[in-house]
Every structure is written in structure tokens, then in C-alpha cells.
PDB file of C-alpha atoms in Angstrom:
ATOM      1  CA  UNK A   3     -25.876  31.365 103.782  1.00 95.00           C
ATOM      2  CA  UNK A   4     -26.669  27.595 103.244  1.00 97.00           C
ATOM      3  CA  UNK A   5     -29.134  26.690 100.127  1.00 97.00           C
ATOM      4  CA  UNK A   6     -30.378  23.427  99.675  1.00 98.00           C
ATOM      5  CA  UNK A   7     -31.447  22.464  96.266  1.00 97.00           C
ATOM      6  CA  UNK A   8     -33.051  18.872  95.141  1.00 95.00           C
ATOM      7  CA  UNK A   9     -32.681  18.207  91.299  1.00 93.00           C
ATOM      8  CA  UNK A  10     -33.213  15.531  89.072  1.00 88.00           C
ATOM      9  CA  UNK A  11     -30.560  13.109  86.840  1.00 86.00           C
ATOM     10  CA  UNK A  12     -27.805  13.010  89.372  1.00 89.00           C
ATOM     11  CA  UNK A  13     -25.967   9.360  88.886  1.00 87.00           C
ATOM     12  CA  UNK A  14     -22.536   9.309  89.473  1.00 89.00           C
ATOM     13  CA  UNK A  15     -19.577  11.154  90.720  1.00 89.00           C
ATOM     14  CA  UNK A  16     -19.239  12.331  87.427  1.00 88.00           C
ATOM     15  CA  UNK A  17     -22.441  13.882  87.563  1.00 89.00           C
ATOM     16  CA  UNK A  18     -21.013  15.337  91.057  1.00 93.00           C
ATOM     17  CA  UNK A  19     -17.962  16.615  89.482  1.00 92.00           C
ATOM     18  CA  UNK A  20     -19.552  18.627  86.616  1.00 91.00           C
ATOM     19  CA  UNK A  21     -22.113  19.820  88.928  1.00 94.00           C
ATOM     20  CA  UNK A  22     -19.490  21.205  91.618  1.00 95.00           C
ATOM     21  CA  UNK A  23     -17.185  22.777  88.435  1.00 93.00           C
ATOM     22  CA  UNK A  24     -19.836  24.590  86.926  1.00 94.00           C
ATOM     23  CA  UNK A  25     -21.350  26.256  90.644  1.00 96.00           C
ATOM     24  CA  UNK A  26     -17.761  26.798  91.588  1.00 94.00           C
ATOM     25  CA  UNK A  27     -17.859  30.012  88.875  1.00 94.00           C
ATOM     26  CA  UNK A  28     -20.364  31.615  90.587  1.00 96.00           C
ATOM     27  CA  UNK A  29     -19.124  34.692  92.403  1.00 95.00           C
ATOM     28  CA  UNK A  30     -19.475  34.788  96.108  1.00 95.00           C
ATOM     29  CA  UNK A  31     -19.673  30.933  96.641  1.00 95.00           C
ATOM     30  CA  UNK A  32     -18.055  29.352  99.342  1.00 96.00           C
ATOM     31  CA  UNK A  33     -18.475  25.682  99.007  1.00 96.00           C
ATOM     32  CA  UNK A  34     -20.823  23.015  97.171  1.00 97.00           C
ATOM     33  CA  UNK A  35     -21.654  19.578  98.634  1.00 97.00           C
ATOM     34  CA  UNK A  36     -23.756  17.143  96.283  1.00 97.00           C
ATOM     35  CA  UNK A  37     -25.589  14.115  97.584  1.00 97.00           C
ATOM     36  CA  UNK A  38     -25.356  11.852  94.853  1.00 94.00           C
ATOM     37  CA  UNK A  39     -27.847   9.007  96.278  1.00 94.00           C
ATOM     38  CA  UNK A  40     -30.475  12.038  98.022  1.00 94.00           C
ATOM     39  CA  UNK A  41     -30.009  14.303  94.395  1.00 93.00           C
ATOM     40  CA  UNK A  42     -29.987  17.360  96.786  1.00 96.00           C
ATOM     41  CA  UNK A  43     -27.122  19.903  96.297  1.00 98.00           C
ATOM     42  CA  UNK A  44     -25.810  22.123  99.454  1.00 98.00           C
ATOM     43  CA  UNK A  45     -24.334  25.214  98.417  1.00 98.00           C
ATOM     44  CA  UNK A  46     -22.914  27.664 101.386  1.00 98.00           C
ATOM     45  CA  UNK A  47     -22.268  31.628  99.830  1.00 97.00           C
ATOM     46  CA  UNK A  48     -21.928  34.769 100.820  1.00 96.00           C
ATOM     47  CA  UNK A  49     -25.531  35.779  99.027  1.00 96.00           C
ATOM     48  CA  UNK A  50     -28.267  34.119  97.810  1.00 96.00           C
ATOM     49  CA  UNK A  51     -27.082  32.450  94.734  1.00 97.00           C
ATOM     50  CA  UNK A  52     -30.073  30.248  94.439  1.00 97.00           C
ATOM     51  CA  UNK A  53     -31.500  31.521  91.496  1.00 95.00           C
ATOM     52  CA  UNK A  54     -28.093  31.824  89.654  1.00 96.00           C
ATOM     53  CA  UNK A  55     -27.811  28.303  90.516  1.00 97.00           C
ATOM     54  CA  UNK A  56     -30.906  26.798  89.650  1.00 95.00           C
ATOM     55  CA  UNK A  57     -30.231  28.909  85.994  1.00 93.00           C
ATOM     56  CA  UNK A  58     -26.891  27.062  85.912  1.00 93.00           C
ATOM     57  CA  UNK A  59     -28.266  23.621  86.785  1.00 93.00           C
ATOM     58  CA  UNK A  60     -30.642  23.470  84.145  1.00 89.00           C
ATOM     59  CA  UNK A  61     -28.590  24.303  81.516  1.00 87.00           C
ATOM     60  CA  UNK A  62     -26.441  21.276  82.803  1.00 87.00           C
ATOM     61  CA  UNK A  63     -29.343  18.811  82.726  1.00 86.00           C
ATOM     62  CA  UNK A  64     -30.037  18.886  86.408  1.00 89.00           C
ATOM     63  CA  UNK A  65     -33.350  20.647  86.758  1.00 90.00           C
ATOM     64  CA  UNK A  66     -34.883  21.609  90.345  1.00 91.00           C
ATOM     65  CA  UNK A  67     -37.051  18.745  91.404  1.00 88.00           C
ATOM     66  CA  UNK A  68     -40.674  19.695  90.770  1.00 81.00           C
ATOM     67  CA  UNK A  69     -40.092  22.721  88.082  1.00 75.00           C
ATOM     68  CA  UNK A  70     -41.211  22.931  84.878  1.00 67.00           C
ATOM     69  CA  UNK A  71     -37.778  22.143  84.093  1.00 59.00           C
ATOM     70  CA  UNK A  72     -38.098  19.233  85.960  1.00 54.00           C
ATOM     71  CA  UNK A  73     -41.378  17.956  84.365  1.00 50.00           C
ATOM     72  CA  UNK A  74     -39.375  18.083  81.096  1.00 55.00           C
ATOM     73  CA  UNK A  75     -37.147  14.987  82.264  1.00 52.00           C
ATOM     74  CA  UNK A  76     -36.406  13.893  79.010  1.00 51.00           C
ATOM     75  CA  UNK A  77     -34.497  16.861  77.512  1.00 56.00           C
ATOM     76  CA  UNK A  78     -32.657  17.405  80.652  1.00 56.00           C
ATOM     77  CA  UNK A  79     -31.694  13.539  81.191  1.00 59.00           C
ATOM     78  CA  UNK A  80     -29.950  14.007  78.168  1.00 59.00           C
ATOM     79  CA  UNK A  81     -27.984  16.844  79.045  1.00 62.00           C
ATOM     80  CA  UNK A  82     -27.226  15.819  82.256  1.00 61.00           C
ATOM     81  CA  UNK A  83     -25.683  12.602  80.432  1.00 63.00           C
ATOM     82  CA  UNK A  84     -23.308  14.839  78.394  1.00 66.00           C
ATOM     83  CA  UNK A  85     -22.235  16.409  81.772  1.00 66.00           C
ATOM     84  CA  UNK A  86     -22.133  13.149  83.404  1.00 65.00           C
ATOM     85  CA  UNK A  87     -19.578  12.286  81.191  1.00 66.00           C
ATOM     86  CA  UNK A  88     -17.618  15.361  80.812  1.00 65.00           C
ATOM     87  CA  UNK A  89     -17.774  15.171  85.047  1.00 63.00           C
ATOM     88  CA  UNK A  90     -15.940  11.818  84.448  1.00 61.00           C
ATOM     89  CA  UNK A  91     -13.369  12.801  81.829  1.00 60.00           C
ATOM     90  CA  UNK A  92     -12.507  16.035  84.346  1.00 60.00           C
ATOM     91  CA  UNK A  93     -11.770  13.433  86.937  1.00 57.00           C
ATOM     92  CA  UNK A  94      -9.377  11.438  85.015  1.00 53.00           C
ATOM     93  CA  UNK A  95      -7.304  13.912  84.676  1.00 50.00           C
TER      94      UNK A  95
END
């Protein structure tokens, strides 16, 4: 099952890294994709994981694009700055 989700704050491939760490826990996934420049994430699992997902997401900083979450852009861009970086420092090493 493919499940395409557009979110807000993604800027970097650090962004993509933290992103694709944290989904990779959820049980049943196969694969995540992230499209940095279209802020869209591709997940492909054995279930629907979307709202697991979307719970995850937002608790990173990267709220679904047009949610409530979402309209609250402030709280979340700061989060998703703290994972941005973390994203980066998991790279690095």
C-alpha cells in the first residue's frame, strides 16, 4: 500500500534523514521516500500506517499540510528545526 503525505518545514536532507528514522519504527513499513523540494512523503507498507504516521510527523515538527497542526506553523517550525538538526548529526556519523 502506497500513502502519500504533504507536510510542512521540510528543508534539508537532514530534515529527510530524521523524517525517514523516525517512520522506519513503525511496524509493517516497507519503505519511505521524502521529496525534500515537493514536502510530500511516500511511504509503501503492508497496512495503512497513515494515521500512525501523521501522529509521528507532528510530534517531529512536520505537520500534514492543511491540518490544524499545520495552521500552527510556528510551534512545529521549531520542532522540525531540532529534528533538522538531529537528521544532520545522524548523517555524520
Amino acid at each position: 500500500m502506497d500513502i502519500v503525505i504533504a507536510v510542512e518545514n521540510i528543508k534539508c536532507a537532514g530534515c529527510a534523514n530524521s523524517i525517514r528514522r523516525h517512520l522506519g519504527k513503525i511496524s509493517g513499513l516497507l519503505s519511505v521516500e521524502v521529496d525534500i523540494q515537493g514536502e510530500s512523503i511516500l511511504i509503501t507498507a503492508e497496512h495503512d500506517v497513515r494515521a500512525q504516521a501523521i501522529e509521528l510527523l507532528n510530534g517531529l515538527g512536520y505537520p500534514e499540510k492543511g491540518s490544524s497542526e499545520g495552521l500552527n506553523a510556528l510551534g512545529a517550525k521549531t520542532k522540525s528545526l531540532v529534528s533538522c538538526a538531529l537528521g544532520k548529526l545522524g548523517s555524520a556519523s
